[in-house]
Coordinates of C-alpha atoms in Angstrom, one line a residue:
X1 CA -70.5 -101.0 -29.2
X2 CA -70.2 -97.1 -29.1
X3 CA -70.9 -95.6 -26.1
X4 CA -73.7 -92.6 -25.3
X5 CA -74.5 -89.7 -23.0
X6 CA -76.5 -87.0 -22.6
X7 CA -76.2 -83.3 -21.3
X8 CA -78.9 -81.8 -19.4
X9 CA -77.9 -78.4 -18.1
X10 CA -74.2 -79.5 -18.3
X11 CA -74.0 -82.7 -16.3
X12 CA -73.4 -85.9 -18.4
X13 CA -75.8 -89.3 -17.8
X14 CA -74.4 -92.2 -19.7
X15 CA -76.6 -94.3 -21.7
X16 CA -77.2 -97.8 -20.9
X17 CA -78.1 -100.7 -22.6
X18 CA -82.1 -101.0 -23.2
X19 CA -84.6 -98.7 -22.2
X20 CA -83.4 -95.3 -20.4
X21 CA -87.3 -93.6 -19.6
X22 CA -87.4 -90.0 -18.8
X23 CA -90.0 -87.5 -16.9
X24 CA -91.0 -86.1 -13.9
X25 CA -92.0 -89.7 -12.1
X26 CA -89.2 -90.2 -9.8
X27 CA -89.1 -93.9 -11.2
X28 CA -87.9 -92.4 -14.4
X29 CA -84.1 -93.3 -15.0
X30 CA -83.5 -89.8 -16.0
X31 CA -86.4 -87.8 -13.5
X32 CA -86.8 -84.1 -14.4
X33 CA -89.3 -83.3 -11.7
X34 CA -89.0 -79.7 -11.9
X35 CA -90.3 -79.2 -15.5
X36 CA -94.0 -79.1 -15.6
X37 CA -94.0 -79.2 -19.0
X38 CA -92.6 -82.8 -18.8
X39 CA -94.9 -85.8 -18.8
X40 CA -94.7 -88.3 -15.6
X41 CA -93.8 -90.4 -18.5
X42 CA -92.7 -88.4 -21.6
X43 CA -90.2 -90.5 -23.3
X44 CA -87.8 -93.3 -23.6
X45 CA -84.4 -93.9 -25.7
X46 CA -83.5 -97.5 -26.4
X47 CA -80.1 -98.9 -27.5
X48 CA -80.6 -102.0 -30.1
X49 CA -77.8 -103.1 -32.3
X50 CA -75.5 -100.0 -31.2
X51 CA -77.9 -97.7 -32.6
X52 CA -80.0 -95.6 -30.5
X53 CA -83.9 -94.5 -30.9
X54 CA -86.2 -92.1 -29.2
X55 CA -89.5 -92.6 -29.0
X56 CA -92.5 -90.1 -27.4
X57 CA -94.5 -92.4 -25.2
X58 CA -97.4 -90.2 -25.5
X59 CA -96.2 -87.3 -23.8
X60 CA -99.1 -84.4 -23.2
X61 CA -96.7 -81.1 -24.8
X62 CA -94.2 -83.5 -27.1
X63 CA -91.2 -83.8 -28.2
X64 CA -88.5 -82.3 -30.6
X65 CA -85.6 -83.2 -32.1
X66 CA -83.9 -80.2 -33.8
X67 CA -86.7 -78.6 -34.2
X68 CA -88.6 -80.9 -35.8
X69 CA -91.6 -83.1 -33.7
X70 CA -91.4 -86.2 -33.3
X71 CA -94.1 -88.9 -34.2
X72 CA -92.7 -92.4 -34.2
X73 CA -89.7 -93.7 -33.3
X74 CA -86.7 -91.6 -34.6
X75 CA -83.1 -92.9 -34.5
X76 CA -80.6 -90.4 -32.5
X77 CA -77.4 -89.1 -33.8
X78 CA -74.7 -87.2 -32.5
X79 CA -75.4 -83.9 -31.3
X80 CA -79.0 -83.8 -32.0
X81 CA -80.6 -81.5 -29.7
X82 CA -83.7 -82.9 -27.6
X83 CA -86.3 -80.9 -26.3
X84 CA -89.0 -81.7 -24.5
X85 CA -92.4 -80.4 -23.4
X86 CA -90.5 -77.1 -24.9
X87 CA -88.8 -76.4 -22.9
X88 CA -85.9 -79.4 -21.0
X89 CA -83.1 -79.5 -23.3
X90 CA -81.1 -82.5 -23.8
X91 CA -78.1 -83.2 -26.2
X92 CA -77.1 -86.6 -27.2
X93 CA -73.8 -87.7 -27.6
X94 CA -71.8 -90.4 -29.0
X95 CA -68.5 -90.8 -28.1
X96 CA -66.0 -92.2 -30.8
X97 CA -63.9 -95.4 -29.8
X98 CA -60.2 -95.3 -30.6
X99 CA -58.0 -97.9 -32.4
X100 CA -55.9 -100.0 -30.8
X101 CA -52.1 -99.7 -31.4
X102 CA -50.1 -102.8 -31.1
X103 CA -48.6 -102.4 -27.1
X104 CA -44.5 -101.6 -26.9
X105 CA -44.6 -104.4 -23.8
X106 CA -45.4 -106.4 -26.6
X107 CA -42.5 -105.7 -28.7
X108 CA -40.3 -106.1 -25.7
X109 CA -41.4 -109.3 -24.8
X110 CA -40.9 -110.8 -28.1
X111 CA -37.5 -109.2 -27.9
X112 CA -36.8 -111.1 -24.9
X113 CA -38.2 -114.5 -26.2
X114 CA -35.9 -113.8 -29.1
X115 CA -32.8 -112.9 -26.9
X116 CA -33.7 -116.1 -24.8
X117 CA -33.4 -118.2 -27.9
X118 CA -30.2 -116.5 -28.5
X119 CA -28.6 -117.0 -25.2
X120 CA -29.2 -121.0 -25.1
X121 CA -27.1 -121.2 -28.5
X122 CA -24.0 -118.8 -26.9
X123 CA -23.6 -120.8 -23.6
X124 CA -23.7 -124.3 -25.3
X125 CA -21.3 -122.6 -27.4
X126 CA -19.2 -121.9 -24.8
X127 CA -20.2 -125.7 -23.1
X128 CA -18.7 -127.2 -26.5
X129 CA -16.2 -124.7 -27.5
X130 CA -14.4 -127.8 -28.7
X131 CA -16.4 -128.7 -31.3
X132 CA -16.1 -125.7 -34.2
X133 CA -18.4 -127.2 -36.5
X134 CA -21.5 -125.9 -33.7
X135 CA -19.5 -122.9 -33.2
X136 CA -20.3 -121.9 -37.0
X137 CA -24.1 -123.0 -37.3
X138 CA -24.6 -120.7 -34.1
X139 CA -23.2 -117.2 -35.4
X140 CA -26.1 -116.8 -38.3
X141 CA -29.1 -117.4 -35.9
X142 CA -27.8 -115.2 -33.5
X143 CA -27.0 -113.1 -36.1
X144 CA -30.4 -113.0 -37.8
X145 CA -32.2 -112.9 -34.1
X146 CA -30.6 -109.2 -33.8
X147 CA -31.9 -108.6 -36.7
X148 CA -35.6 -109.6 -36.3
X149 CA -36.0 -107.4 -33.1
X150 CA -34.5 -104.7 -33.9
X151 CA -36.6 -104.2 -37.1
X152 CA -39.8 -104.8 -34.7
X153 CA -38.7 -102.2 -32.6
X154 CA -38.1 -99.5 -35.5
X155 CA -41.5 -100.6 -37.0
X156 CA -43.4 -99.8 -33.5
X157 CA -41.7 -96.8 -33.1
X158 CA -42.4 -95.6 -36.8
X159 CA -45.8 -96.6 -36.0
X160 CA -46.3 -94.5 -33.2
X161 CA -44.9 -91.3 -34.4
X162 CA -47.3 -91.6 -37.8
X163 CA -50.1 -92.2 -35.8
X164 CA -49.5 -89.1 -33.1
X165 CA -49.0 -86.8 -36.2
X166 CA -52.1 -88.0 -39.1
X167 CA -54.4 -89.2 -36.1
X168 CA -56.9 -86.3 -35.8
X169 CA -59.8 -85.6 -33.2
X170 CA -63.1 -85.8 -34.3
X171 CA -64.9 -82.5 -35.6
X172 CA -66.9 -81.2 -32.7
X173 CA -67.9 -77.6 -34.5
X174 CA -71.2 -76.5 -32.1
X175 CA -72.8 -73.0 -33.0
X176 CA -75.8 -71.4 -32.0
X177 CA -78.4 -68.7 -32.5
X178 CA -77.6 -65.7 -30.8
X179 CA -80.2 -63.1 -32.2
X180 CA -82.5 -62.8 -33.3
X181 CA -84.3 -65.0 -30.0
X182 CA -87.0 -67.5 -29.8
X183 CA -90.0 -66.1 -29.9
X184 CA -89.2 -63.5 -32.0
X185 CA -91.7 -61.2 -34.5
X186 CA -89.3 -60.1 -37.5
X187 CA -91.0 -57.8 -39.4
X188 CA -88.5 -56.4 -41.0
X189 CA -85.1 -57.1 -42.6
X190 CA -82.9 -58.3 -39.4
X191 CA -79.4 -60.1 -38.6
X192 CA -78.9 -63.3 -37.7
X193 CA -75.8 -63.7 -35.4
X194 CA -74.6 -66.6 -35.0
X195 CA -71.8 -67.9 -32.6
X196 CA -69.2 -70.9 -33.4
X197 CA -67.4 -72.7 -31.3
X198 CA -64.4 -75.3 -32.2
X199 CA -64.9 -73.9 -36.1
X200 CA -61.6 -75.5 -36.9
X201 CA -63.0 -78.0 -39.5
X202 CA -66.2 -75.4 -40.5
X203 CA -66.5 -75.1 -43.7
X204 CA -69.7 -73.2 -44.0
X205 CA -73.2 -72.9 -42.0
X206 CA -76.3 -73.6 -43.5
X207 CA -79.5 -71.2 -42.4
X208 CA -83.0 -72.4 -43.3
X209 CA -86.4 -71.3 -42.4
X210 CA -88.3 -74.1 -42.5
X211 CA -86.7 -76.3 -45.1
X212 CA -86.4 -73.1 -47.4
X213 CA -82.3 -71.7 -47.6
X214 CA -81.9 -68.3 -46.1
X215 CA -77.6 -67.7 -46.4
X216 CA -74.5 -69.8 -46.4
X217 CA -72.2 -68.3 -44.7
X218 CA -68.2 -69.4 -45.5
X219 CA -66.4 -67.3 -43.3
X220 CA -66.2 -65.1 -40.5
X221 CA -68.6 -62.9 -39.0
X222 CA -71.0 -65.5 -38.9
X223 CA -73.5 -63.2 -39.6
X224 CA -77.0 -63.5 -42.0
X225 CA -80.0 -61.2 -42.9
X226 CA -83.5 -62.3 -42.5
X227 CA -86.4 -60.0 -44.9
X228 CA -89.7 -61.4 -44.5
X229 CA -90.8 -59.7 -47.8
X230 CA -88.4 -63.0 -49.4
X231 CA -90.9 -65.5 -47.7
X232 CA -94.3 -64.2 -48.4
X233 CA -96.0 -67.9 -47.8
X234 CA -94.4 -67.7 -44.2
X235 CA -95.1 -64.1 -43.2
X236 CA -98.4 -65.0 -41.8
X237 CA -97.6 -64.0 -38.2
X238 CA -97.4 -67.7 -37.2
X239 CA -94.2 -69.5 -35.4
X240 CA -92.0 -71.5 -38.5
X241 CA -88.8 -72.6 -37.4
X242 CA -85.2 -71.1 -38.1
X243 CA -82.2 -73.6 -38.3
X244 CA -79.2 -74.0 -38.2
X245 CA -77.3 -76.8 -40.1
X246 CA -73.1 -76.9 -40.0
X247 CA -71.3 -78.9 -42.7
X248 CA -67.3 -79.9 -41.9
X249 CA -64.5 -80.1 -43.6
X250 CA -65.6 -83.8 -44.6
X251 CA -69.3 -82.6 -46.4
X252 CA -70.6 -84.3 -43.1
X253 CA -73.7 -81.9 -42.0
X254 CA -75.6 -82.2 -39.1
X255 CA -78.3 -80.1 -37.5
X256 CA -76.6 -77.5 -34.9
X257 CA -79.6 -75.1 -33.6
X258 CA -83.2 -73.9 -33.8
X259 CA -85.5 -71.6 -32.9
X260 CA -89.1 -70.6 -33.3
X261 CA -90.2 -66.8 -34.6
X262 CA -92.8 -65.3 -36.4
X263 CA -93.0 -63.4 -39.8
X264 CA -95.1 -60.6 -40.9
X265 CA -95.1 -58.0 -43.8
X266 CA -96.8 -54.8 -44.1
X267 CA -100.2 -55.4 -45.1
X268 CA -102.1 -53.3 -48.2
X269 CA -104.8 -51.1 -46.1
X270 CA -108.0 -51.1 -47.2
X271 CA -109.4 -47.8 -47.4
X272 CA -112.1 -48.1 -44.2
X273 CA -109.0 -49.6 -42.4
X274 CA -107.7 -47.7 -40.0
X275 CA -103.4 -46.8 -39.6
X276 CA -101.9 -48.4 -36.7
X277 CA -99.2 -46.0 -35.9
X278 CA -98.2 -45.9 -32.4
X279 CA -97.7 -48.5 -29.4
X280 CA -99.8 -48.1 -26.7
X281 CA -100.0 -50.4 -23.6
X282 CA -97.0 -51.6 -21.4
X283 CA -96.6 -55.2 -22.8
X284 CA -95.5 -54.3 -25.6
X285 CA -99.3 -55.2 -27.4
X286 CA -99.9 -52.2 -29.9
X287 CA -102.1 -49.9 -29.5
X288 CA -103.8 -47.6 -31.9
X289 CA -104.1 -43.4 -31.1
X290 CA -103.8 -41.8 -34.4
X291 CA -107.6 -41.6 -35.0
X292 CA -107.9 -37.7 -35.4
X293 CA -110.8 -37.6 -37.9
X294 CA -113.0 -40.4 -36.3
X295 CA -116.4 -39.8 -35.7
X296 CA -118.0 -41.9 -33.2
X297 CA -115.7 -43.5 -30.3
X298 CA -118.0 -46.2 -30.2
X299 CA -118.7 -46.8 -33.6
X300 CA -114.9 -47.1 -34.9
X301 CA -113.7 -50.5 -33.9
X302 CA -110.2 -50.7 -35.3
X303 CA -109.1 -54.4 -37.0
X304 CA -106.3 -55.8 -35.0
X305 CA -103.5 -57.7 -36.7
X306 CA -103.2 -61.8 -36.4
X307 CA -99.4 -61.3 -35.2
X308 CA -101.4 -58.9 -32.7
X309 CA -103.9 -61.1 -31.5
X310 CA -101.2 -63.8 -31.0
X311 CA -99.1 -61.5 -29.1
X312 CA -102.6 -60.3 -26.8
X313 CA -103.6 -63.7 -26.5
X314 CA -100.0 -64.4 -25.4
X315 CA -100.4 -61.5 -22.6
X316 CA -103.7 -63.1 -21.5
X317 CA -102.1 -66.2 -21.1
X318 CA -99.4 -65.2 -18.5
X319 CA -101.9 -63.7 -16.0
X320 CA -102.6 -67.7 -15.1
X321 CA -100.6 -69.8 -12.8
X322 CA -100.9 -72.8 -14.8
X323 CA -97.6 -72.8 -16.9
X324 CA -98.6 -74.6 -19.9
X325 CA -97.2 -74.1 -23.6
X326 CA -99.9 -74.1 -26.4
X327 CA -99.7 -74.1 -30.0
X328 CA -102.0 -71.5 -32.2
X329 CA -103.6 -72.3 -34.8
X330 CA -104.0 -69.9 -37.4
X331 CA -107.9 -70.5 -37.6
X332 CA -108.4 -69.7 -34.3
X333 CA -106.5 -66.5 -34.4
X334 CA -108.6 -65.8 -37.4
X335 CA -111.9 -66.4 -35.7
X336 CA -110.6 -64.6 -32.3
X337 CA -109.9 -61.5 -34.5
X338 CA -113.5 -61.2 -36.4
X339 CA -115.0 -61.9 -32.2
X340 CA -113.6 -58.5 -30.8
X341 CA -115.6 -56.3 -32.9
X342 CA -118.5 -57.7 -31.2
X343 CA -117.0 -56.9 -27.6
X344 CA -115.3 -53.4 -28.2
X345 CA -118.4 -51.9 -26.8
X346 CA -117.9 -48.7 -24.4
X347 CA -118.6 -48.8 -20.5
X348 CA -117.7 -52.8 -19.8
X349 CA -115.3 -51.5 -16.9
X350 CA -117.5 -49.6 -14.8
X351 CA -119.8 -52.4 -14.4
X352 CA -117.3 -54.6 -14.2
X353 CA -115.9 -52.1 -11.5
X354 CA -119.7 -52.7 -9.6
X355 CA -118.8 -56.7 -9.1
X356 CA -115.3 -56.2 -8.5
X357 CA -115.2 -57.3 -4.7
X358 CA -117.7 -59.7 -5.1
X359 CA -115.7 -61.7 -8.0
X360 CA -112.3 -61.0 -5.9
X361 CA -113.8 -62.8 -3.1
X362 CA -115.9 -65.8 -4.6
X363 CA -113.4 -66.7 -7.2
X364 CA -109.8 -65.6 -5.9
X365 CA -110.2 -65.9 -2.0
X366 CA -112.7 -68.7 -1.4
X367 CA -112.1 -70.8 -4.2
X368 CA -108.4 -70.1 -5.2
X369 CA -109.0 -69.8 -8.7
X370 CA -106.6 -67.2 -10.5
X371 CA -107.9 -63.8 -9.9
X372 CA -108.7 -63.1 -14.2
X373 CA -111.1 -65.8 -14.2
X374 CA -114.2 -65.0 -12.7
X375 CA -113.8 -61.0 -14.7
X376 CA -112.9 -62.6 -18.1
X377 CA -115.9 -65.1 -18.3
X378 CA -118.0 -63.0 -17.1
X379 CA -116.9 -60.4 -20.1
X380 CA -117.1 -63.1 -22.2
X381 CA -120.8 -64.7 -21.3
X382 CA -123.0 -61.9 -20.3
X383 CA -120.4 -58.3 -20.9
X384 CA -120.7 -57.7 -17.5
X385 CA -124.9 -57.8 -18.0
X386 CA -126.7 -60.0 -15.5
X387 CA -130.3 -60.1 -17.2
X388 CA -131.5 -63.5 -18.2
X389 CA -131.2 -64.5 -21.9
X390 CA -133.3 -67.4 -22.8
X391 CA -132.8 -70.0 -20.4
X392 CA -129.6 -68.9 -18.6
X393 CA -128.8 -65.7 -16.3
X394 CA -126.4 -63.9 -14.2
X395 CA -123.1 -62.4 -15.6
X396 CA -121.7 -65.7 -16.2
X397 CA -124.8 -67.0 -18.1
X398 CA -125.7 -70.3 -16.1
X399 CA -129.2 -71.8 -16.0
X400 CA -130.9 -72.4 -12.5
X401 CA -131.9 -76.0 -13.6
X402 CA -128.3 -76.9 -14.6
X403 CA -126.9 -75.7 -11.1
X404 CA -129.4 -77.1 -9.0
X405 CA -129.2 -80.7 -10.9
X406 CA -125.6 -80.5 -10.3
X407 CA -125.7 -79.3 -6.7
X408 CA -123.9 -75.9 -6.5
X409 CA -127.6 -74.2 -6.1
X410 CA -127.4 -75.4 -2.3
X411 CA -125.3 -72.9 -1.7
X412 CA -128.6 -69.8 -2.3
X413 CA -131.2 -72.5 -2.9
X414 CA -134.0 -69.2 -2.8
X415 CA -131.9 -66.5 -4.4
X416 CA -132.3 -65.2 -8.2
X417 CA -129.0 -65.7 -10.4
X418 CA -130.5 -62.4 -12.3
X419 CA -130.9 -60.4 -9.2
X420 CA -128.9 -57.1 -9.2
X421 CA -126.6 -58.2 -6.0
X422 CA -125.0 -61.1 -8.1
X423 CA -124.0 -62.7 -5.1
X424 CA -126.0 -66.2 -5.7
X425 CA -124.6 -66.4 -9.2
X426 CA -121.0 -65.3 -8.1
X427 CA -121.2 -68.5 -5.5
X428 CA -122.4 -70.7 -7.6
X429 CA -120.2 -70.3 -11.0
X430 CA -117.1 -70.0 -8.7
X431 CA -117.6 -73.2 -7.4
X432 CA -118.9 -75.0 -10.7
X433 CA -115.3 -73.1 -12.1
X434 CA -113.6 -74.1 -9.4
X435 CA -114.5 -78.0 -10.0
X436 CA -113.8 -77.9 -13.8
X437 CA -110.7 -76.0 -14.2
X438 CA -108.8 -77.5 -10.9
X439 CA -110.2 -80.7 -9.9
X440 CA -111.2 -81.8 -13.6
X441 CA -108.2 -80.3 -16.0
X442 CA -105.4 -79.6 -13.3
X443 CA -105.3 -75.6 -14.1
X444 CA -105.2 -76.3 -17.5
X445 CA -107.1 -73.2 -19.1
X446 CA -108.1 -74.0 -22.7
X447 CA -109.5 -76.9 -21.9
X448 CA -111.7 -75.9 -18.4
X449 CA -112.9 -73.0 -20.8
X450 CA -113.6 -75.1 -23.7
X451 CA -115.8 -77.8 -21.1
X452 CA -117.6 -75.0 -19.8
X453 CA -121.4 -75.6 -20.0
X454 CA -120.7 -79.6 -19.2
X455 CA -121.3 -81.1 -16.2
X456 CA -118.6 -82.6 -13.9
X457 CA -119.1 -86.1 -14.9
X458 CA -118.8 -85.0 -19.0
X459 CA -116.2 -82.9 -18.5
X460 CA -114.0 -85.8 -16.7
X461 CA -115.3 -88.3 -19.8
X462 CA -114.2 -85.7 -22.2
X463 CA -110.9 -85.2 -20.2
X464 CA -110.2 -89.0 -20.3
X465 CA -110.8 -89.2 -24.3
X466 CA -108.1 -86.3 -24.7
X467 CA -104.7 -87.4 -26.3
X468 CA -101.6 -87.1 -23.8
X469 CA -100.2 -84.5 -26.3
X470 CA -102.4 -81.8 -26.7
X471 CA -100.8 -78.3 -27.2
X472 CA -102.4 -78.2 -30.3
X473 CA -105.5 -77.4 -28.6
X474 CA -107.3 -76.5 -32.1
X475 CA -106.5 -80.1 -33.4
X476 CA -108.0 -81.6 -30.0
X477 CA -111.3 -79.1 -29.6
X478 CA -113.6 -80.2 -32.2
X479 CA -117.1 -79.5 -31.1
X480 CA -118.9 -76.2 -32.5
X481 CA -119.5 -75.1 -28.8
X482 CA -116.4 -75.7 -27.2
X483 CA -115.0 -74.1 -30.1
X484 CA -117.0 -70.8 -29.5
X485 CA -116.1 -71.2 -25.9
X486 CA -112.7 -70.4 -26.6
X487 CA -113.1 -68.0 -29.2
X488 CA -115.5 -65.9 -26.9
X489 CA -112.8 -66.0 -24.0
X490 CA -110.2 -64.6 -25.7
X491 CA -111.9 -62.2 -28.0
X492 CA -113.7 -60.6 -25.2
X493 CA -109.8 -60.8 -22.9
X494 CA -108.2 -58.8 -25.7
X495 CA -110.6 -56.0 -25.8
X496 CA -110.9 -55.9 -21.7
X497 CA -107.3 -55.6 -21.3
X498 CA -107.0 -53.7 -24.4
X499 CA -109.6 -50.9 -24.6
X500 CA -106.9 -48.1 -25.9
X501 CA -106.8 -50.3 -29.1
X502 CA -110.2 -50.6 -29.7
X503 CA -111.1 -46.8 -29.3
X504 CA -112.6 -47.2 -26.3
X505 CA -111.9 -44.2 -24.6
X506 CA -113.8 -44.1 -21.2
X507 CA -112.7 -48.1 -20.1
X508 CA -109.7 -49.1 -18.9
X509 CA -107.9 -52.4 -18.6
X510 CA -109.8 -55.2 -16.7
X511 CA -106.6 -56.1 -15.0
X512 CA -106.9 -53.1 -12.9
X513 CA -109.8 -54.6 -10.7
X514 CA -107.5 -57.6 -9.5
X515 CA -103.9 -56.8 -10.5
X516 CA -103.1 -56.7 -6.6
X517 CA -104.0 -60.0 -6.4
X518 CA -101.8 -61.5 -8.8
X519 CA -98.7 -60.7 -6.4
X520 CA -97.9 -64.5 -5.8
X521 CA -97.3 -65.0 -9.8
X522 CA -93.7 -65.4 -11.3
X523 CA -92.9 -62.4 -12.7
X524 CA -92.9 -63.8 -16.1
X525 CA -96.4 -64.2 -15.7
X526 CA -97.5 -61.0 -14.5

């Protein structure tokens, strides 16, 4: 039966046989307790028949195996490349048994049987050196004894010097993505560098997007070019998948790398659109200030691009402490872009500048809820406006009925949510936030957004209905409300932290009002 590892960060676990589980639960055979990504109980690989299998165990951000996510059970084979939650990478190896070469101790104890056999002969010749006619019948088999070992010996010895010089080691060629990196927008023609290790028995590498052929490269540099104007039906500004496929000097091929990036062409303008011609805010989201000519500030809402919303929505994303990967669907992007027009409306900061202590200190320092929150709903329920619309009231748009059902209007049982001071309906949402996005959905954003309006009790049945996989949260949100939720939050994020791109001249980014509190994130999320 062939034997197994894998490789996490360069130390080697050796497969059993059965069931090896892995994820964070320390009763895991393989634990990974400091990925977050990873499910308590994300996956298991099982050895039947000297074949091994993987199979996601309904892990909540999936699995991958070179690339490609995994469904049902998939059978592993050397050197695939696991990744789970997308982030812990694992490789799999099978190690190649070796023959078995007949032993020399063999030989030589054959040789000795053989020179025993020989030696009882010579001393009863010597016992009966009388008798000549015993003398004669001896010489042959002595003779032919010599004979017999000394050919074994030659054949052994042939034997081991053909198999030291045809016997080769297995091809082990491993290469690797070096640029352009996961992540990645390519928006114009680029290299792909690639790096090979053991390339001995390389005979060429194989570079897809998707399943689609990009180069073959032969020989050295291992180098490729990338032009998103070849792959017009993947230069949508979505993630599709580069690999990276090595074939040996045997035609075997097997699957050596990938990585995720994005693809977008230059776009035919429309004439009211507007030219996007300079970058303007520090990460890296583009910002629009060629718009000499305009007439109103307020009236000119410039279109942002769907890589750009991506990329703002991206931005948003690492202001929370939450640490969890989402896919994006390319509806939703579409419907956050067409949202922003109706938030790029001048003078959202200075009110949001009137409530800034007051959301600092209901949201951020009694509740411990990240220090965005309490500012983005807001933008997105009410734009910073507290008047009562319908039923609901307050800048985050909650009815009095719904919060005094629910119990949080205990807290200012004779105070207006519409009142000018806010500080009833800053109270009250903080703690009604407070219970869905940490006590319901573990810090999980989308989804606390997406429940927002339910009541604790629906928002933990909805929680226990969702799949364990869900960063496909557009696959997973279905309802026409929580849908709008999320669209709202993040159309009304991007223009808050974006005002530059939307023309709005006298506002500046929301994160302004609470950036010093964001001093005990990572520094990949700030």
């Amino acid at each position: 039966m062939p034997k197994a590892k894998l490789i996490i960060d360069g130390t080697e676990i050796p497969l059993e046989d059965g069931i090896t589980t892995i994820g964070r639960a320390p009763d895991n055979k393989i634990c990974l307790a400091e990925d977050s990504n990873v499910s308590r109980y994300h996956a298991e690989i099982e050895c039947k028949d000297g074949r091994f299998w993987l199979t996601d165990v309904g892990s909540r951000n999936g699995t991958t195996i070179n690339g490609i996510s995994v469904k049902t059970t998939v059978e592993l084979f050397d050197g695939d490349l696991i990744v789970l939650g997308g982030t812990s990478q694992i490789k799999f190896h099978i190690e190649k048994s070796e023959p078995e070469t007949e032993k020399p101790q063999d030989t030589e104890s054959n040789f000795a049987s053989e020179s025993s056999a020989i030696e009882a002969p010579k001393s009863e010749i010597v016992e009966q050196a009388s008798v000549e006619v015993s003398k004669k019948s001896s010489f042959p088999l002595i003779l032919m004894g010599f004979f017999v070992a000394l050919m074994m010996i030659f054949v052994a010895v042939l034997a081991f010097f053909l198999y030291g010089s045809f016997a080769k080691p297995a091809c082990e060629v491993k290469a690797k993505i070096v640029s352009p990196e996961s992540g990645d927008l390519i928006d114009k023609e680029t290299e792909i560098n690639i790096e090979v290790q053991n390339g001995e028995c390389l005979e060429r590498l194989i570079v897809l997007l998707e399943d689609e052929p990009v180069a073959i490269i032969e020989r050295q540099p291992f180098v490729a070019t990338l032009n998103p104007a070849d792959f017009p039906e993947f230069a949508d500004g979505l993630e599709h998948s580069l690999k990276l496929v090595v074939e040996d000097s045997n035609g075997k091929r097997s699957s050596a790398d990938a990585i995720s990036i994005a693809l977008e062409t230059a776009s035919i303008k429309k004439p009211e659109e507007r030219d996007i011609s300079q970058a303007g805010s520090e990460d890296g989201f583009s910002s629009e200030n060629n718009l000499e000519g305009s007439s109103s500030s307020s009236n000119s809402k410039p279109k942002i691009s769907l890589v750009e919303t991506q990329q703002a929505i991206q931005q948003i994303l690492k202001q929370f402490s939450g640490n969890f990967s989402y896919k994006f669907d390319e509806q939703f992007l579409r419907e956050v872009q067409s949202k922003t027009g109706e938030y790029a409306e001048e003078g959202y900061f200075s009110k949001a500048e009137t409530y800034r202590d007051l959301i600092n200190i209901e949201f951020h320092k009694e509740n411990g809820l990240d220090a965005p929150l309490g500012f983005l709903l807001a933008m997105s329920r009410s734009k910073f406006n507290p008047q009562k619309q319908g039923d609901k009231e307050g800048l985050w748009q909650l009815s009095d009925e719904f919060l005094t059902a629910n119990g949080y209007k205990t807290l200012c049982p004779n105070e207006s949510l519409s009142n000018k001071e806010q500080s009833c309906a800053a109270k009250t949402a903080a703690v009604y936030t407070k219970a869905l996005f940490l006590k319901v959905f573990n810090g999980d954003l989308i989804y606390a957004i997406a429940a927002f309006g339910m009541n604790e009790q629906e928002a933990f049945s909805w929680a226990s209905s969702l799949p364990a996989s869900r960063m496909d949260f557009w696959k997973v949100v279905k309802k026409p409300q929580q849908r709008e939720n999320l669209v709202r939050f993040f159309a009304a994020a991007i223009v808050a932290e974006n005002p530059q791109k939307f023309n709005l001249k006298r506002d500046r980014p929301i994160s302004e009002l609470y950036r010093s509190l964001m001093i005990n994130l990572p520094a990949s999320n700030r």
